Amino acid sequence: MRDWPLWEVFVRSRRGLSHVHVGSLHAPDAEMALRNARDVYTRRQEGVSLWVVPAAEIVASDPGERDAFFDPADDKVYRHPTFYNVPEGVEHL
Amino acid sequence: MSTPSKTLGDYVLGLADDALVSAQRMGWWISRAPQLEEDLALANIGLDQLGQARTLLSYAGQLEGDGRTEDDLAYLRDEREFRNVWLVERAQSDFGVTMARLLLFAAWQSELYAALASCPDPTLAGVAGKAVKEVAYHLDHAARWVVRLGDGTEESHQRMQAALDAEWPYLDELFRPVEGAVVDPASLHPLVLARIEPVVAEATLEVPQVAPARGGGRAGLHTEELGYLLAEMQHLHRSHPGATW
């Protein structure tokens, strides 16, 4: 059991919201991972839908490359939609 | 001479005690399951059963009419007053045995609660309607493990078969006549087998050909092991009456 693979768990808390990463667990296969996720992460009505993903299948950015990946966005404030005049009465922006 | 409400109360008490004693046995696994995830799964299952037991015990107390609460019934009755079947009361420390037992018990509870959910008694129908979803998950959990272990390695196959052989004699008691029964126990027999046998087949196991155990739990006759279970379950309440968390 020690060599059971690791799975990442994502829970959708309500209809209309997206699945959010909540943690991980060990399970021998996808079916058991889903059931274990139900038992470990939705005991207190946290969710209406579950995803489990093999942790090994997740391709993550390298913390060492953080500067090259993310810093160039720092000085490009014009990418934020703050330069538009919003007509009065427009809601839900 | 017993009144209709008294015999119904006895019947409800039997169902309540099945759930309560099974819940207590499930609790034994906490910190002892093969891994953390299974620890939580078995604890969840035990808590579902405990929830069923609480409502049923309260109702049994009402029907009895002597003012006993769920706590009075759970903590202050002695062994001979418990009405649970032998299937759930015996000690178990083998994971395969627990899964075999849960398969049998949850298959029976599934059919029982499905039938009770449409019975004319509103309290029983209410408890059953909620519990039927819970036990469907218990049955699924047990079935997956039985298949996984039965159709696993040579050793897991052999141990799962041994576990099934050990639990099977206790199945019969669930279908014996009970006074006050709202659902005729015998009527559930074919339905329960129809749930269990496909799982046994998928697990590449054999349906055991074994003689039924004597049983007698519904009449208050129990195995020695129930006494130890009750001692552990009741001692705190008896040592500190009225203690609350």
Tab-separated table of C-alpha atoms in Angstrom:
chain	number	residue	atom	x	y	z
A	1	MET	CA	0.000	0.000	0.000
A	2	ARG	CA	2.969	2.254	0.483
A	3	ASP	CA	3.496	2.404	-3.273
A	4	TRP	CA	-0.058	3.464	-4.075
A	5	PRO	CA	0.082	6.483	-6.363
A	6	LEU	CA	-0.773	9.985	-5.225
A	7	TRP	CA	-3.914	11.689	-6.541
A	8	GLU	CA	-4.824	15.369	-6.475
A	9	VAL	CA	-8.394	16.136	-5.481
A	10	PHE	CA	-10.595	18.942	-6.835
A	11	VAL	CA	-14.001	19.788	-5.400
A	12	ARG	CA	-16.782	21.864	-6.925
A	13	SER	CA	-18.574	23.340	-3.959
A	14	ARG	CA	-21.671	24.561	-5.778
A	15	ARG	CA	-23.180	24.477	-9.229
A	16	GLY	CA	-21.725	27.204	-11.344
A	17	LEU	CA	-18.429	27.410	-9.486
A	18	SER	CA	-15.288	25.740	-10.762
A	19	HIS	CA	-13.504	22.796	-9.218
A	20	VAL	CA	-10.914	23.900	-6.681
A	21	HIS	CA	-7.880	21.956	-5.539
A	22	VAL	CA	-8.374	20.810	-1.948
A	23	GLY	CA	-5.570	18.329	-1.322
A	24	SER	CA	-4.288	14.913	-2.226
A	25	LEU	CA	-4.593	11.269	-1.216
A	26	HIS	CA	-3.285	7.803	-1.976
A	27	ALA	CA	-5.333	5.191	-3.826
A	28	PRO	CA	-4.625	2.122	-5.960
A	29	ASP	CA	-6.671	3.335	-8.929
A	30	ALA	CA	-8.974	6.084	-10.177
A	31	GLU	CA	-12.164	4.451	-8.942
A	32	MET	CA	-10.867	4.083	-5.393
A	33	ALA	CA	-9.326	7.550	-5.536
A	34	LEU	CA	-12.733	9.045	-6.277
A	35	ARG	CA	-14.319	7.175	-3.397
A	36	ASN	CA	-11.518	8.025	-1.008
A	37	ALA	CA	-11.856	11.664	-2.042
A	38	ARG	CA	-15.554	11.516	-1.181
A	39	ASP	CA	-14.721	10.142	2.258
A	40	VAL	CA	-11.791	12.412	3.020
A	41	TYR	CA	-12.818	15.722	1.464
A	42	THR	CA	-16.622	15.945	1.278
A	43	ARG	CA	-17.666	14.771	4.745
A	44	ARG	CA	-19.003	18.195	5.687
A	45	GLN	CA	-21.062	18.975	2.602
A	46	GLU	CA	-18.131	20.595	0.850
A	47	GLY	CA	-19.068	19.522	-2.614
A	48	VAL	CA	-21.421	18.539	-5.383
A	49	SER	CA	-18.782	17.230	-7.788
A	50	LEU	CA	-15.321	15.714	-7.507
A	51	TRP	CA	-12.325	15.351	-9.801
A	52	VAL	CA	-9.291	13.225	-9.058
A	53	VAL	CA	-6.152	13.536	-11.155
A	54	PRO	CA	-3.015	11.403	-10.925
A	55	ALA	CA	-0.455	13.718	-9.342
A	56	ALA	CA	2.165	12.358	-11.748
A	57	GLU	CA	0.089	13.638	-14.698
A	58	ILE	CA	0.159	17.237	-13.531
A	59	VAL	CA	2.791	19.310	-15.310
A	60	ALA	CA	3.811	22.093	-12.970
A	61	SER	CA	5.864	25.210	-13.539
A	62	ASP	CA	9.334	25.120	-12.044
A	63	PRO	CA	9.743	27.351	-8.962
A	64	GLY	CA	13.283	28.089	-10.228
A	65	GLU	CA	11.824	29.632	-13.367
A	66	ARG	CA	9.411	31.817	-11.488
A	67	ASP	CA	11.145	35.067	-12.397
A	68	ALA	CA	11.226	34.325	-16.097
A	69	PHE	CA	7.674	33.050	-16.063
A	70	PHE	CA	5.886	35.668	-14.071
A	71	ASP	CA	7.940	38.825	-13.532
A	72	PRO	CA	7.566	40.169	-17.105
A	73	ALA	CA	3.867	40.729	-16.357
A	74	ASP	CA	4.691	43.018	-13.433
A	75	ASP	CA	5.130	46.293	-15.377
A	76	LYS	CA	2.322	45.844	-17.873
A	77	VAL	CA	-0.464	47.495	-15.992
A	78	TYR	CA	-2.141	48.377	-19.300
A	79	ARG	CA	-3.230	44.752	-19.449
A	80	HIS	CA	-5.578	45.337	-16.563
A	81	PRO	CA	-8.936	46.614	-17.754
A	82	THR	CA	-8.665	49.823	-15.759
A	83	PHE	CA	-8.307	52.260	-18.636
A	84	TYR	CA	-11.827	52.085	-19.898
A	85	ASN	CA	-14.646	54.432	-19.067
A	86	VAL	CA	-17.547	52.373	-17.960
A	87	PRO	CA	-20.889	53.932	-18.896
A	88	GLU	CA	-23.158	54.524	-15.989
A	89	GLY	CA	-25.715	51.877	-15.235
A	90	VAL	CA	-23.652	48.955	-16.467
A	91	GLU	CA	-23.753	46.201	-13.866
A	92	HIS	CA	-21.942	42.939	-13.301
A	93	LEU	CA	-18.509	44.138	-14.383
B	1	MET	CA	-49.664	-9.822	26.933
B	2	SER	CA	-48.064	-7.456	24.496
B	3	THR	CA	-49.758	-4.563	22.773
B	4	PRO	CA	-49.242	-3.817	19.047
B	5	SER	CA	-47.150	-0.781	19.963
B	6	LYS	CA	-44.959	-2.938	22.222
B	7	THR	CA	-44.292	-5.540	19.528
B	8	LEU	CA	-43.561	-2.828	16.960
B	9	GLY	CA	-41.201	-1.329	19.538
B	10	ASP	CA	-39.371	-4.649	19.850
B	11	TYR	CA	-39.026	-4.862	16.084
B	12	VAL	CA	-37.669	-1.317	15.842
B	13	LEU	CA	-35.316	-2.005	18.737
B	14	GLY	CA	-33.865	-4.968	16.820
B	15	LEU	CA	-33.128	-2.799	13.781
B	16	ALA	CA	-31.719	-0.057	16.007
B	17	ASP	CA	-29.418	-2.482	17.810
B	18	ASP	CA	-28.164	-3.952	14.519
B	19	ALA	CA	-27.116	-0.477	13.429
B	20	LEU	CA	-25.721	0.535	16.834
B	21	VAL	CA	-23.606	-2.572	17.371
B	22	SER	CA	-22.336	-2.516	13.795
B	23	ALA	CA	-21.370	1.154	14.240
B	24	GLN	CA	-19.419	0.291	17.373
B	25	ARG	CA	-17.536	-2.477	15.535
B	26	MET	CA	-16.745	-0.075	12.671
B	27	GLY	CA	-15.315	2.353	15.200
B	28	TRP	CA	-12.746	-0.256	16.172
B	29	TRP	CA	-11.044	0.320	12.813
B	30	ILE	CA	-10.256	3.956	13.491
B	31	SER	CA	-6.449	4.192	13.485
B	32	ARG	CA	-6.209	0.500	12.511
B	33	ALA	CA	-7.369	0.470	8.863
B	34	PRO	CA	-4.879	-0.345	6.079
B	35	GLN	CA	-4.440	3.363	5.347
B	36	LEU	CA	-5.741	6.772	6.354
B	37	GLU	CA	-8.324	6.985	3.583
B	38	GLU	CA	-9.882	3.674	4.644
B	39	ASP	CA	-9.839	4.788	8.270
B	40	LEU	CA	-12.093	7.678	7.314
B	41	ALA	CA	-14.285	5.560	5.060
B	42	LEU	CA	-15.014	3.056	7.823
B	43	ALA	CA	-15.549	5.812	10.381
B	44	ASN	CA	-18.023	7.487	8.001
B	45	ILE	CA	-19.863	4.223	7.541
B	46	GLY	CA	-19.997	3.697	11.303
B	47	LEU	CA	-21.323	7.226	11.794
B	48	ASP	CA	-24.059	6.672	9.214
B	49	GLN	CA	-25.092	3.543	11.093
B	50	LEU	CA	-24.967	5.379	14.401
B	51	GLY	CA	-27.263	8.059	12.982
B	52	GLN	CA	-29.762	5.386	11.939
B	53	ALA	CA	-29.478	3.769	15.366
B	54	ARG	CA	-30.161	7.030	17.211
B	55	THR	CA	-33.421	7.768	15.421
B	56	LEU	CA	-34.549	4.151	15.680
B	57	LEU	CA	-33.664	3.953	19.379
B	58	SER	CA	-35.591	7.132	20.153
B	59	TYR	CA	-38.573	5.752	18.288
B	60	ALA	CA	-38.308	2.391	20.069
B	61	GLY	CA	-38.275	4.279	23.371
B	62	GLN	CA	-41.416	6.201	22.397
B	63	LEU	CA	-43.224	3.020	21.366
B	64	GLU	CA	-42.246	1.352	24.615
B	65	GLY	CA	-43.871	4.207	26.504
B	66	ASP	CA	-41.689	4.082	29.635
B	67	GLY	CA	-39.914	7.334	28.897
B	68	ARG	CA	-36.553	5.792	27.999
B	69	THR	CA	-34.385	7.949	25.740
B	70	GLU	CA	-31.921	6.832	23.052
B	71	ASP	CA	-29.108	7.144	25.618
B	72	ASP	CA	-30.981	5.071	28.198
B	73	LEU	CA	-31.449	2.356	25.631
B	74	ALA	CA	-27.908	2.459	24.259
B	75	TYR	CA	-26.030	2.768	27.539
B	76	LEU	CA	-28.174	1.295	30.267
B	77	ARG	CA	-29.389	-1.991	28.868
B	78	ASP	CA	-27.562	-5.223	29.595
B	79	GLU	CA	-26.563	-7.811	27.059
B	80	ARG	CA	-29.734	-9.889	27.306
B	81	GLU	CA	-31.850	-6.848	26.473
B	82	PHE	CA	-30.039	-6.207	23.196
B	83	ARG	CA	-31.903	-7.425	20.115
B	84	ASN	CA	-29.220	-7.281	17.404
B	85	VAL	CA	-28.316	-10.230	15.175
B	86	TRP	CA	-25.086	-12.165	15.605
B	87	LEU	CA	-23.773	-11.014	12.234
B	88	VAL	CA	-22.815	-7.613	13.597
B	89	GLU	CA	-21.747	-8.348	17.164
B	90	ARG	CA	-18.729	-10.621	16.868
B	91	ALA	CA	-15.233	-9.168	17.241
B	92	GLN	CA	-13.315	-8.737	13.983
B	93	SER	CA	-9.775	-7.665	13.339
B	94	ASP	CA	-9.355	-8.969	9.788
B	95	PHE	CA	-10.088	-6.432	7.061
B	96	GLY	CA	-11.444	-9.134	4.744
B	97	VAL	CA	-13.885	-10.291	7.413
B	98	THR	CA	-15.075	-6.729	7.946
B	99	MET	CA	-15.658	-6.269	4.223
B	100	ALA	CA	-17.445	-9.642	3.889
B	101	ARG	CA	-19.658	-8.754	6.838
B	102	LEU	CA	-20.368	-5.267	5.529
B	103	LEU	CA	-21.291	-6.731	2.148
B	104	LEU	CA	-23.898	-9.002	3.754
B	105	PHE	CA	-25.141	-6.413	6.224
B	106	ALA	CA	-25.360	-3.509	3.776
B	107	ALA	CA	-27.069	-5.698	1.158
B	108	TRP	CA	-29.680	-6.616	3.758
B	109	GLN	CA	-30.045	-3.047	5.043
B	110	SER	CA	-30.417	-1.790	1.462
B	111	GLU	CA	-33.396	-4.039	0.811
B	112	LEU	CA	-34.827	-3.531	4.287
B	113	TYR	CA	-34.737	0.265	4.113
B	114	ALA	CA	-35.994	0.278	0.525
B	115	ALA	CA	-39.049	-1.677	1.707
B	116	LEU	CA	-39.508	0.392	4.883
B	117	ALA	CA	-39.281	3.662	2.941
B	118	SER	CA	-42.763	3.008	1.536
B	119	CYS	CA	-44.323	1.544	4.683
B	120	PRO	CA	-47.304	3.305	6.336
B	121	ASP	CA	-45.385	4.164	9.543
B	122	PRO	CA	-44.175	7.738	8.934
B	123	THR	CA	-41.214	7.568	11.352
B	124	LEU	CA	-39.843	4.320	9.929
B	125	ALA	CA	-40.457	5.520	6.376
B	126	GLY	CA	-38.559	8.728	7.168
B	127	VAL	CA	-35.521	7.019	8.684
B	128	ALA	CA	-35.449	4.469	5.881
B	129	GLY	CA	-35.768	7.061	3.131
B	130	LYS	CA	-32.658	8.830	4.381
B	131	ALA	CA	-30.722	5.678	5.245
B	132	VAL	CA	-31.270	3.976	1.908
B	133	LYS	CA	-28.792	6.378	0.272
B	134	GLU	CA	-26.247	5.857	3.039
B	135	VAL	CA	-26.330	2.077	2.868
B	136	ALA	CA	-26.099	2.142	-0.930
B	137	TYR	CA	-22.653	3.659	-0.435
B	138	HIS	CA	-21.734	1.113	2.260
B	139	LEU	CA	-22.702	-1.694	-0.096
B	140	ASP	CA	-20.684	-0.172	-2.918
B	141	HIS	CA	-17.651	0.227	-0.667
B	142	ALA	CA	-17.808	-3.355	0.585
B	143	ALA	CA	-18.480	-4.761	-2.893
B	144	ARG	CA	-15.462	-2.995	-4.386
B	145	TRP	CA	-13.161	-4.337	-1.701
B	146	VAL	CA	-14.572	-7.856	-1.921
B	147	VAL	CA	-14.017	-7.851	-5.708
B	148	ARG	CA	-10.579	-6.288	-5.373
B	149	LEU	CA	-9.404	-8.794	-2.782
B	150	GLY	CA	-11.251	-11.798	-4.199
B	151	ASP	CA	-9.967	-11.152	-7.688
B	152	GLY	CA	-6.561	-10.006	-6.453
B	153	THR	CA	-3.539	-12.085	-5.595
B	154	GLU	CA	-3.646	-15.770	-4.735
B	155	GLU	CA	-3.341	-14.960	-1.049
B	156	SER	CA	-5.965	-12.202	-1.031
B	157	HIS	CA	-8.338	-14.509	-2.921
B	158	GLN	CA	-7.905	-17.279	-0.407
B	159	ARG	CA	-8.303	-14.939	2.565
B	160	MET	CA	-11.375	-13.241	1.095
B	161	GLN	CA	-13.000	-16.631	0.525
B	162	ALA	CA	-12.185	-17.616	4.118
B	163	ALA	CA	-13.726	-14.353	5.340
B	164	LEU	CA	-16.893	-14.919	3.332
B	165	ASP	CA	-17.120	-18.504	4.610
B	166	ALA	CA	-16.770	-17.217	8.179
B	167	GLU	CA	-19.549	-14.607	7.865
B	168	TRP	CA	-22.022	-16.467	5.683
B	169	PRO	CA	-23.525	-18.654	8.478
B	170	TYR	CA	-24.785	-15.458	10.149
B	171	LEU	CA	-26.770	-14.278	7.125
B	172	ASP	CA	-29.673	-16.625	7.792
B	173	GLU	CA	-30.668	-14.997	11.091
B	174	LEU	CA	-31.669	-11.820	9.244
B	175	PHE	CA	-34.480	-13.637	7.456
B	176	ARG	CA	-36.077	-15.409	10.426
B	177	PRO	CA	-39.588	-14.415	11.536
B	178	VAL	CA	-39.827	-11.523	14.011
B	179	GLU	CA	-42.910	-10.511	15.945
B	180	GLY	CA	-44.144	-7.069	14.983
B	181	ALA	CA	-42.161	-7.040	11.737
B	182	VAL	CA	-43.257	-4.249	9.396
B	183	VAL	CA	-41.410	-5.916	6.517
B	184	ASP	CA	-41.536	-9.715	6.469
B	185	PRO	CA	-37.895	-10.736	6.957
B	186	ALA	CA	-38.242	-13.798	4.714
B	187	SER	CA	-39.441	-11.629	1.823
B	188	LEU	CA	-36.033	-9.920	1.740
B	189	HIS	CA	-34.072	-13.150	1.331
B	190	PRO	CA	-34.129	-13.458	-2.492
B	191	LEU	CA	-33.605	-9.715	-2.934
B	192	VAL	CA	-30.559	-9.690	-0.674
B	193	LEU	CA	-29.046	-12.735	-2.379
B	194	ALA	CA	-29.590	-11.038	-5.732
B	195	ARG	CA	-27.399	-8.186	-4.495
B	196	ILE	CA	-24.680	-10.341	-2.949
B	197	GLU	CA	-24.248	-13.162	-5.438
B	198	PRO	CA	-23.169	-11.076	-8.455
B	199	VAL	CA	-20.478	-9.460	-6.277
B	200	VAL	CA	-19.259	-12.877	-5.122
B	201	ALA	CA	-19.161	-14.058	-8.739
B	202	GLU	CA	-17.314	-10.959	-9.943
B	203	ALA	CA	-14.824	-11.476	-7.127
B	204	THR	CA	-14.206	-15.010	-8.499
B	205	LEU	CA	-15.318	-16.394	-5.123
B	206	GLU	CA	-17.729	-19.213	-4.309
B	207	VAL	CA	-21.031	-18.713	-2.497
B	208	PRO	CA	-20.315	-20.649	0.730
B	209	GLN	CA	-22.232	-23.862	1.324
B	210	VAL	CA	-22.347	-23.706	5.105
B	211	ALA	CA	-24.938	-24.447	7.781
B	212	PRO	CA	-26.584	-21.402	9.392
B	213	ALA	CA	-25.354	-20.307	12.801
B	214	ARG	CA	-27.725	-20.739	15.720
B	215	GLY	CA	-28.348	-17.055	16.257
B	216	GLY	CA	-30.983	-15.836	18.672
B	217	GLY	CA	-30.044	-12.169	18.974
B	218	ARG	CA	-33.633	-11.032	18.430
B	219	ALA	CA	-34.551	-12.948	21.597
B	220	GLY	CA	-31.635	-11.506	23.565
B	221	LEU	CA	-29.319	-14.510	23.208
B	222	HIS	CA	-25.844	-13.403	22.252
B	223	THR	CA	-22.285	-14.544	21.767
B	224	GLU	CA	-19.799	-13.832	24.523
B	225	GLU	CA	-18.224	-11.065	22.472
B	226	LEU	CA	-21.207	-8.713	22.702
B	227	GLY	CA	-20.560	-8.386	26.441
B	228	TYR	CA	-17.074	-7.019	25.847
B	229	LEU	CA	-18.367	-4.636	23.206
B	230	LEU	CA	-21.027	-3.290	25.572
B	231	ALA	CA	-18.547	-2.944	28.418
B	232	GLU	CA	-16.425	-0.669	26.256
B	233	MET	CA	-19.361	1.217	24.762
B	234	GLN	CA	-21.219	1.761	28.033
B	235	HIS	CA	-18.603	2.156	30.724
B	236	LEU	CA	-18.149	5.907	30.394
B	237	HIS	CA	-21.843	6.651	30.593
B	238	ARG	CA	-22.287	4.268	33.504
B	239	SER	CA	-19.285	5.604	35.410
B	240	HIS	CA	-20.290	9.224	34.826
B	241	PRO	CA	-24.083	9.267	34.424
B	242	GLY	CA	-25.255	12.136	32.266
B	243	ALA	CA	-21.756	12.945	31.034
B	244	THR	CA	-21.758	15.059	27.873
B	245	TRP	CA	-19.003	16.211	25.536
